[in-house]
Coordinates of N, CA and C in Angstrom, one line a residue:
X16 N 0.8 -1.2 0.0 CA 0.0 0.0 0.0 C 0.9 1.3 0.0
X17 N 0.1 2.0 -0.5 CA 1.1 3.6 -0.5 C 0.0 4.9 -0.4
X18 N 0.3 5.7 0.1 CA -0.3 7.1 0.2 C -0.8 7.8 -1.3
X19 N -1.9 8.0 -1.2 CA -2.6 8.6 -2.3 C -2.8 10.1 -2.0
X20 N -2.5 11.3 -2.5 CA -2.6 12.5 -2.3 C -1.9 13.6 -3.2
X21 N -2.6 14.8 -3.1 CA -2.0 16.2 -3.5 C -2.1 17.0 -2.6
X22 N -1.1 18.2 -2.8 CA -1.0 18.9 -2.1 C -0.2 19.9 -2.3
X23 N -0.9 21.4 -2.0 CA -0.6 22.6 -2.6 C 0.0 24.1 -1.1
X24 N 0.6 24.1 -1.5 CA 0.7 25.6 -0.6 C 1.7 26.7 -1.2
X25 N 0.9 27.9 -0.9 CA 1.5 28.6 -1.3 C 2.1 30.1 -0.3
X26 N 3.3 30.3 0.0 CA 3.5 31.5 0.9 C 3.8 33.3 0.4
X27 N 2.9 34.3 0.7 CA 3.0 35.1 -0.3 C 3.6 36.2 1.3
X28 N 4.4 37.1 0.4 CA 5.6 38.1 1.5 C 5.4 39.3 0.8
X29 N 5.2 40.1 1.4 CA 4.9 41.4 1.3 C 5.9 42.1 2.2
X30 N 6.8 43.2 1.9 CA 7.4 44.3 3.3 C 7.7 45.4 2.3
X31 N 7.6 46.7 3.0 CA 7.7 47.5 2.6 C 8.6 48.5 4.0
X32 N 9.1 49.5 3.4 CA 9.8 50.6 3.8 C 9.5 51.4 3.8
X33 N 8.7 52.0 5.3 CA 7.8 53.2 6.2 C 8.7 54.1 6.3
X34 N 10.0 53.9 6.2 CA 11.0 55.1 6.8 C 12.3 54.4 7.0
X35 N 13.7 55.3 7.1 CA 14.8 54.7 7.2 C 14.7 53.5 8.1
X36 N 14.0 53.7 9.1 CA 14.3 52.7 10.8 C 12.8 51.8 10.5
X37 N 12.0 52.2 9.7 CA 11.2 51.3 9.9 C 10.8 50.5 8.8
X38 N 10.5 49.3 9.0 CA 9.9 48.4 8.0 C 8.5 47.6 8.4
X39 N 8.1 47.5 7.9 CA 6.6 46.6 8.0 C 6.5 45.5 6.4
X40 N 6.2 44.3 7.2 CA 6.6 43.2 6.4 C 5.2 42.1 7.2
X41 N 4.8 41.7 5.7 CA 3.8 40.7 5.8 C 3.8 39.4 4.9
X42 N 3.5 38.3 6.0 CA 3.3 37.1 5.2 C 1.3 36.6 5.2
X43 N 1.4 35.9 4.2 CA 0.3 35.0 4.3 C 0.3 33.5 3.5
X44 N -0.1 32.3 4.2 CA 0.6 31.1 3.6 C -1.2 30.5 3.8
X45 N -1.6 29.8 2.4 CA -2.3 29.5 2.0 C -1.9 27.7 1.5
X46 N -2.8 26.6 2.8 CA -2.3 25.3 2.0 C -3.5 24.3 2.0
X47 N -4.0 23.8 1.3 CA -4.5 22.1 0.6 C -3.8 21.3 0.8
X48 N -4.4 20.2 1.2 CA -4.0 19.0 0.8 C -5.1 17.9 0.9
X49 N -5.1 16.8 -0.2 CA -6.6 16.0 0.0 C -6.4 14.9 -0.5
X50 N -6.4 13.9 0.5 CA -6.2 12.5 0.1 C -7.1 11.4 -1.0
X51 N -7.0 10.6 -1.5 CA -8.1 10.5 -2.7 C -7.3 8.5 -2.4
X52 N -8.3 7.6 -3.1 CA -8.0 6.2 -3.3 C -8.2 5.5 -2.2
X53 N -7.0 4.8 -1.6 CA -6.9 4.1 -0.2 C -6.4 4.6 0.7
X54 N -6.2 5.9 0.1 CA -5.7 6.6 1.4 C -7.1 7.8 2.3
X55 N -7.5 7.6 3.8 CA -8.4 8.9 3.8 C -7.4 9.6 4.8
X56 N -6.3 9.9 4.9 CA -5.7 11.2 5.6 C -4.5 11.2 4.8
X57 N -3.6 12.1 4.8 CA -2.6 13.0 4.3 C -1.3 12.2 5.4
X58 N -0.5 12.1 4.9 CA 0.9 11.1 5.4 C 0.8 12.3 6.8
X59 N 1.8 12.0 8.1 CA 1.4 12.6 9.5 C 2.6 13.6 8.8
X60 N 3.8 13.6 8.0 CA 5.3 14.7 7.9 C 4.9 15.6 6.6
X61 N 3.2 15.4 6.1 CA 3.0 16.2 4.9 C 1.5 17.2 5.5
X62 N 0.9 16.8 6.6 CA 0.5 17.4 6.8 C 0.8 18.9 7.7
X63 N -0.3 20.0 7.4 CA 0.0 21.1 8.2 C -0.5 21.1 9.9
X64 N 0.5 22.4 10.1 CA 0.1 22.5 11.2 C 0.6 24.1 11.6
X65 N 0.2 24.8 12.9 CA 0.3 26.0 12.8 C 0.8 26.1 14.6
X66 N 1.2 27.3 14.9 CA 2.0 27.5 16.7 C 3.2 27.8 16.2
X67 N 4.1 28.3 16.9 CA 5.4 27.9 17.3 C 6.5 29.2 16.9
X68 N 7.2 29.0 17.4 CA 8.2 30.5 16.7 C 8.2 31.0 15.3
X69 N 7.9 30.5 14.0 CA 7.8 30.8 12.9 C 6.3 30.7 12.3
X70 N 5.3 31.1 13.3 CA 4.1 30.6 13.1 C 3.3 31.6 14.1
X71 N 2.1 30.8 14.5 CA 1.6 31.8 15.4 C 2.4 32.4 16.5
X72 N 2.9 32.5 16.9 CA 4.0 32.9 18.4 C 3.2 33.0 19.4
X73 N 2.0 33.2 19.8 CA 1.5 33.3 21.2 C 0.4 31.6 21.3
X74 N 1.1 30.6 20.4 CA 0.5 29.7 20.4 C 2.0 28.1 20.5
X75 N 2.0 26.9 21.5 CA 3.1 26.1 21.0 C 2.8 25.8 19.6
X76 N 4.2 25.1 19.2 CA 4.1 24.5 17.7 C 3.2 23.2 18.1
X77 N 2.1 23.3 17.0 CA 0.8 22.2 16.6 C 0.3 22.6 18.3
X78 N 0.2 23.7 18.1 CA -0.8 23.7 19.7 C -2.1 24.3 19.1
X79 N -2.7 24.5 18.0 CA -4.0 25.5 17.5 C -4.8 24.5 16.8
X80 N -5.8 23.9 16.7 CA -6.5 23.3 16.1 C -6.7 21.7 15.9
X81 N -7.0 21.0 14.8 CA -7.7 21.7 13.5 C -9.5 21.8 14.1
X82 N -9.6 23.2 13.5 CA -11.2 24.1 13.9 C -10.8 24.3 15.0
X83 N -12.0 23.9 16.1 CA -12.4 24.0 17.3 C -11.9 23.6 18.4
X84 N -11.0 22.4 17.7 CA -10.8 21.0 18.3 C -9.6 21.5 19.5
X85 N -9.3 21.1 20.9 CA -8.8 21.1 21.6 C -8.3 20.1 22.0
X86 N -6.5 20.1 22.0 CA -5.7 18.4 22.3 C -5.8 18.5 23.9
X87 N -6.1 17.2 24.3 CA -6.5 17.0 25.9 C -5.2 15.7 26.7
X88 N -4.9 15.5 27.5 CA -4.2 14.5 27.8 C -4.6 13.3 28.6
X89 N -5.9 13.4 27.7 CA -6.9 11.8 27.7 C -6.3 10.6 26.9
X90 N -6.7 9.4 26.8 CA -6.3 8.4 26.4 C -6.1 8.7 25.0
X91 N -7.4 9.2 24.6 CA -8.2 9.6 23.2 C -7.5 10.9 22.9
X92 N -7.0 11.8 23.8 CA -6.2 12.8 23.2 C -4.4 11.9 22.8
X93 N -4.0 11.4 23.5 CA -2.7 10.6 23.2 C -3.1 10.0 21.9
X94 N -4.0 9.3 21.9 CA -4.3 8.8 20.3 C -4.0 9.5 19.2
X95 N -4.9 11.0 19.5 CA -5.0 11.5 18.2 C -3.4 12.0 17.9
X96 N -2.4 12.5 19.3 CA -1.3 13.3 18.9 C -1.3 14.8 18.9
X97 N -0.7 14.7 18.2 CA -0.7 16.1 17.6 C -1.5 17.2 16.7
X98 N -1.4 18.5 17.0 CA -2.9 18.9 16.2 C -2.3 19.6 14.9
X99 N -3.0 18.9 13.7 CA -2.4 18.9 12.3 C -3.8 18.8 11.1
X100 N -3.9 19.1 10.3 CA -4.8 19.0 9.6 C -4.4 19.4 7.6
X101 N -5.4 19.1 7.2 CA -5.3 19.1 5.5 C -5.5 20.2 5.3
X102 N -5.8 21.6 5.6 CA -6.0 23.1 5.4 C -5.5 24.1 6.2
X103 N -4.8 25.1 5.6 CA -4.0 25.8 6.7 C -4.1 26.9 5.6
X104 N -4.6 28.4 6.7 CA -4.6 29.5 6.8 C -3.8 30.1 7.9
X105 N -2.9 30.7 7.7 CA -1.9 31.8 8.4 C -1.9 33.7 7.8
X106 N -1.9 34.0 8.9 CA -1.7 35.5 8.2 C -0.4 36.3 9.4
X107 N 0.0 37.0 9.3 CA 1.3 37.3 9.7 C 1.9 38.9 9.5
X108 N 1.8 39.6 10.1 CA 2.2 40.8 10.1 C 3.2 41.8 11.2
X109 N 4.1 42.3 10.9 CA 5.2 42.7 11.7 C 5.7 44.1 11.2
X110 N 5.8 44.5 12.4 CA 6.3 46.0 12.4 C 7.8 46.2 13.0
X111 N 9.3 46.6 12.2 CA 10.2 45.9 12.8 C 10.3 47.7 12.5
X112 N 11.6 48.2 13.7 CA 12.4 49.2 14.2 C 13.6 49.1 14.5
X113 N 14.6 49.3 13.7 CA 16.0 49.3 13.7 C 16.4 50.3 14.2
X114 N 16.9 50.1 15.9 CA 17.2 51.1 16.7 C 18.5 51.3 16.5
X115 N 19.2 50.2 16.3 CA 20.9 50.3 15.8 C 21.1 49.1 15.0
X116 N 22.6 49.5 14.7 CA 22.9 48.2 13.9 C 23.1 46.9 15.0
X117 N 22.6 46.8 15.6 CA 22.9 45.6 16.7 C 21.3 45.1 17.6
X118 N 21.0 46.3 17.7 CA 19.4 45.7 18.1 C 18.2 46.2 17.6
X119 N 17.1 45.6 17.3 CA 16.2 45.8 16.7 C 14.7 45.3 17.4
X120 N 13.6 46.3 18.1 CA 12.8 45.6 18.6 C 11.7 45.7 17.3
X121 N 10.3 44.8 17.7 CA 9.3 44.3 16.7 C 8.0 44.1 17.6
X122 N 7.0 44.6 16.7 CA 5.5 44.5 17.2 C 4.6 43.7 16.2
X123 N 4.2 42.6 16.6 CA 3.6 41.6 15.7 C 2.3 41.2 16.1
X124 N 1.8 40.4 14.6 CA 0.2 40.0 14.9 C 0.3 39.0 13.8
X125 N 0.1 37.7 14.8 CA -0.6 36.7 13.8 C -2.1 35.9 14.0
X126 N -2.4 35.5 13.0 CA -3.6 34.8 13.2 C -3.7 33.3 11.9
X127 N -4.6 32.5 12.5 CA -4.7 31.6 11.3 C -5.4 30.4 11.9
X128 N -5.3 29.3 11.8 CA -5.5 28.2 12.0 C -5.4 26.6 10.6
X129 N -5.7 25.7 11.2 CA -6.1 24.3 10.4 C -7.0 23.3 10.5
X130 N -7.5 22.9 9.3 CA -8.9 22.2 9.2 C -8.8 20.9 8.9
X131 N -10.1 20.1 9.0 CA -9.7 18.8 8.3 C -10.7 19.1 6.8
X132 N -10.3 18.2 5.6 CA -10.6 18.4 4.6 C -12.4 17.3 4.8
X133 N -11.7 16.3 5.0 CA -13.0 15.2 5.3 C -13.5 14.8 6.2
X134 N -14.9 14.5 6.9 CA -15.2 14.1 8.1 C -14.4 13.4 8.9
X135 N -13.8 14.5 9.7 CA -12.7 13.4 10.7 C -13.5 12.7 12.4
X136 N -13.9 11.5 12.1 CA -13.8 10.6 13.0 C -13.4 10.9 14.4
X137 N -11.8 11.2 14.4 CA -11.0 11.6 15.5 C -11.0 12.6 16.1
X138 N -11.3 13.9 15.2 CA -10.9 15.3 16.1 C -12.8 15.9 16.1
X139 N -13.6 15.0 15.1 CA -15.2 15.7 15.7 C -15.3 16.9 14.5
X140 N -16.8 17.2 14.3 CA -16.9 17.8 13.1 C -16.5 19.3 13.6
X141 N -16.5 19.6 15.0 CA -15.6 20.9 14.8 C -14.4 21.2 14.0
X142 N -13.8 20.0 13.6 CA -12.4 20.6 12.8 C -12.7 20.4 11.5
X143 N -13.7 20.2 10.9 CA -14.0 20.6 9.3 C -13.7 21.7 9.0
X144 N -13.5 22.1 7.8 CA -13.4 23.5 6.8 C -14.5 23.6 6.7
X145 N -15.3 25.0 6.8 CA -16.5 25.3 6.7 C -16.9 26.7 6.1
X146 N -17.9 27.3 5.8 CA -17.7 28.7 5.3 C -17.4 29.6 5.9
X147 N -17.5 29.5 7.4 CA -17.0 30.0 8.6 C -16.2 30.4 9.0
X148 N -14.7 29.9 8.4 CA -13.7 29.5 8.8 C -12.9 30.3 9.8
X149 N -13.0 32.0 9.1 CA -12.4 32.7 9.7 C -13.1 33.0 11.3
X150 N -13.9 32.3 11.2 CA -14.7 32.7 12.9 C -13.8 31.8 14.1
X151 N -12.8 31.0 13.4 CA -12.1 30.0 13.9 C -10.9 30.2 13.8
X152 N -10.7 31.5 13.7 CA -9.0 31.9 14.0 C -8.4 32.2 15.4
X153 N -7.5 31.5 15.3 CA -6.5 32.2 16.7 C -5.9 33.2 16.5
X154 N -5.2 34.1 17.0 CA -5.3 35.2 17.0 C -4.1 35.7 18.4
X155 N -3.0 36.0 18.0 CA -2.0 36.2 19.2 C -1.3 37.8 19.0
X156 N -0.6 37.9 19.8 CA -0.1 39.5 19.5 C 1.3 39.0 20.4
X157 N 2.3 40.0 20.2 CA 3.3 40.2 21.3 C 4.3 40.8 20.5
X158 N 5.4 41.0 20.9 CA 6.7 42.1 20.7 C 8.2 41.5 21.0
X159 N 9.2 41.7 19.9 CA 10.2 40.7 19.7 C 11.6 41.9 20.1
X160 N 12.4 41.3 19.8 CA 13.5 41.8 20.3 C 14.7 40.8 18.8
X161 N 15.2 41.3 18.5 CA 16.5 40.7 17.3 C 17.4 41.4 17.6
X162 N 18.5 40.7 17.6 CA 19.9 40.9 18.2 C 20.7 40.3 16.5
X163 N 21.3 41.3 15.6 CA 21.9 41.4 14.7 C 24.0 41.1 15.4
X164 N 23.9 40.2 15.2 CA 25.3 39.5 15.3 C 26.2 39.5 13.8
X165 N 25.4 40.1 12.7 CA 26.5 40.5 11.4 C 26.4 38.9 10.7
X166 N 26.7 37.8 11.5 CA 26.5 36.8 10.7 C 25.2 35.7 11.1
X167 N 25.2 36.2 11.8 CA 23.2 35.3 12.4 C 22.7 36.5 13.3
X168 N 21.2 36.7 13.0 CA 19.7 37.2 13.9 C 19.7 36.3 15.2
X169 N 19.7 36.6 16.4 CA 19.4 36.1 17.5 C 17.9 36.6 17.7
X170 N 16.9 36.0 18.0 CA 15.5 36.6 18.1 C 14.6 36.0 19.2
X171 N 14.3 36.4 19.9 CA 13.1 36.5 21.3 C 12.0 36.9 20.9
X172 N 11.1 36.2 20.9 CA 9.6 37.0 20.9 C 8.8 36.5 22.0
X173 N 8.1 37.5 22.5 CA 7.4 37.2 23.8 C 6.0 37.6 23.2
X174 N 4.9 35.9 23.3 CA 3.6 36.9 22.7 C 2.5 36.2 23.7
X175 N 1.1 36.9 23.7 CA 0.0 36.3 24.7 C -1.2 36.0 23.4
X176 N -2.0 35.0 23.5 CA -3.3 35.0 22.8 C -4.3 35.9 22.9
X177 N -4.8 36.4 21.6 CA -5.9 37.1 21.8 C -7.3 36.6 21.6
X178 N -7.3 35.5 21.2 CA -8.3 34.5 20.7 C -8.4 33.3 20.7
X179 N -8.9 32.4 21.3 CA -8.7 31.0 21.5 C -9.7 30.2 20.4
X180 N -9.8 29.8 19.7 CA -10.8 29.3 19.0 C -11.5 28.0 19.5
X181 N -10.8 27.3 20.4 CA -11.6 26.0 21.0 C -12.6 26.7 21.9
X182 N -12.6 28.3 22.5 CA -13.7 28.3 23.6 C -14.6 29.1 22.5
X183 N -14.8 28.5 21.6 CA -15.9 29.8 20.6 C -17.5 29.5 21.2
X184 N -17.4 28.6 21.7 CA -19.1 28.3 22.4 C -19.0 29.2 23.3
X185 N -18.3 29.7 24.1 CA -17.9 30.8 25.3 C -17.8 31.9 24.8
X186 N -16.3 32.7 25.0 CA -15.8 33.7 24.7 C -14.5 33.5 24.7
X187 N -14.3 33.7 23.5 CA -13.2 32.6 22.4 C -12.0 34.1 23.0
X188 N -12.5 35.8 22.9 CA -11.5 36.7 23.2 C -10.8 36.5 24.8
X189 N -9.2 36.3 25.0 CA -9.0 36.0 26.1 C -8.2 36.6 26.2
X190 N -8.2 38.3 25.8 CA -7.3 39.4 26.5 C -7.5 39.5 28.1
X191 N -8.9 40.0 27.9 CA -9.0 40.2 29.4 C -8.9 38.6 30.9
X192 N -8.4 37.8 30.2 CA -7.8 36.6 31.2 C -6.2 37.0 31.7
X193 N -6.0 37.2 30.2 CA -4.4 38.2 30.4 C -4.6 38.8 31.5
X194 N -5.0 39.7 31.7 CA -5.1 40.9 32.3 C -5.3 40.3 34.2
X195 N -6.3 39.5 34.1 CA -6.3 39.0 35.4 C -5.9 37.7 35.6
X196 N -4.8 37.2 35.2 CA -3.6 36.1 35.6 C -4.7 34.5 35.5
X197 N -5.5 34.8 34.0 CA -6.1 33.5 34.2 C -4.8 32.4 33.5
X198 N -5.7 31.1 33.1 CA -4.6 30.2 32.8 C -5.1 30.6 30.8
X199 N -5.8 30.8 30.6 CA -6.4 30.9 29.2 C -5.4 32.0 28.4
X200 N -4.8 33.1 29.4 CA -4.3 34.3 28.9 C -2.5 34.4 29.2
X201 N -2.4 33.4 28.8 CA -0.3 33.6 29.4 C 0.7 34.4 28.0
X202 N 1.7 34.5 28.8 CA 2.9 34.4 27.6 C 3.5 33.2 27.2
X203 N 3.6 33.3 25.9 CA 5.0 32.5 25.0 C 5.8 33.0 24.6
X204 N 7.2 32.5 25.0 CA 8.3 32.9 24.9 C 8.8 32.3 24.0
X205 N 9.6 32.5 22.4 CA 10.0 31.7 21.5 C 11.2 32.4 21.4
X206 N 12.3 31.4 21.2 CA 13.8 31.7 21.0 C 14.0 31.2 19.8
X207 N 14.5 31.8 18.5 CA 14.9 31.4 17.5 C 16.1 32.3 16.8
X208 N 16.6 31.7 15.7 CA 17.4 32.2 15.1 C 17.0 32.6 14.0
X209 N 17.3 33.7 13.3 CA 16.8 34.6 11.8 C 15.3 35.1 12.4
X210 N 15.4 35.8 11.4 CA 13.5 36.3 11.4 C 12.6 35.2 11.0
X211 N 11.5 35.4 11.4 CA 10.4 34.4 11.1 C 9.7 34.7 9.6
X212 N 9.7 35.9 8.9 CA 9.5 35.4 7.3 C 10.1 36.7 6.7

């Protein structure tokens, strides 16, 4: 047996030059994928997934979705793994300020999420693609710091969620959790190297 599937993505970059010190730079990454024959899901290293320092930043990597769906550390959450899906919307925007040649802080906003293409069994019809979609975005904010070393970006971003999409039956906005030291409203701290797009 062998994996039956296609699969499309595409990443589009936009940055422009506001002024000597400042730049504003945007990504948006658009991806498909849809299994067809004997196969009904997408290989686990082909499909998407969204979180993590080069991704949402106020979310872990595969910590957002797909839909609604929230990973639990139930039996049935160990099962499923990881949260990954056949449709991936990201959008990505950054405001960067070159204070010197050596440091540079950044104000950012991402949002996006991942769906399943076909009725998924496992994660529940919340994680379908649906006309809705964008009602199911996560949604994070926070402010970076890049440390220019001449031959590698050293980069810190510290970001909190603005939107949870698994409490959408609630009140999915969890700024104000922030604010009053709930567990819904924290920081993420991501350490990477180079810029994120």
């Amino acid at each position: 047996t062998f994996s039956q599937f296609f699969r499309l993505e595409n990443d589009i970059r936009y940055k422009t030059q506001l002024s000597p010190k400042v730049t504003w730079a945007n990504r948006a990454i658009v991806g498909l994928g849809i299994s067809y024959g004997s196969s009904y899901f997408l290989p686990y290293g082909y499909q998407f997934f969204v979180g993590g320092n080069n991704s949402i930043r106020s979310f872990l990597a595969r910590g957002v979705g797909p839909g609604i769906y929230k990973h639990t550390n139930s039996v049935a959450g160990q099962f499923v793994g990881n949260n990954n899906g056949d449709i991936k919307i990201e959008l990505n925007t950054e405001m960067r300020y070159k204070l010197n040649g050596f440091f540079s802080p950044a104000l950012f906003v991402d949002a996006g999420n991942i769906w399943m293409y076909k009725d998924s069994y496992i994660y529940g019809d919340g994680a379908l693609f649906t006309k809705n979609f964008y009602k199911q975005f996560a949604i994070g904010t926070g402010i970076g710091l890049r440390f220019d070393l001449q031959f590698v970006i050293f980069r810190i971003d510290i970001a909190t969620p603005l939107r949870n999409p698994w409490l959408a039956d609630t009140n999915p906005w969890v700024i104000s959790d922030f604010k009053n030291n709930k567990n819904n409203g924290r920081l993420v701290t991501n350490i990477a190297i180079g810029l994120p797009f």
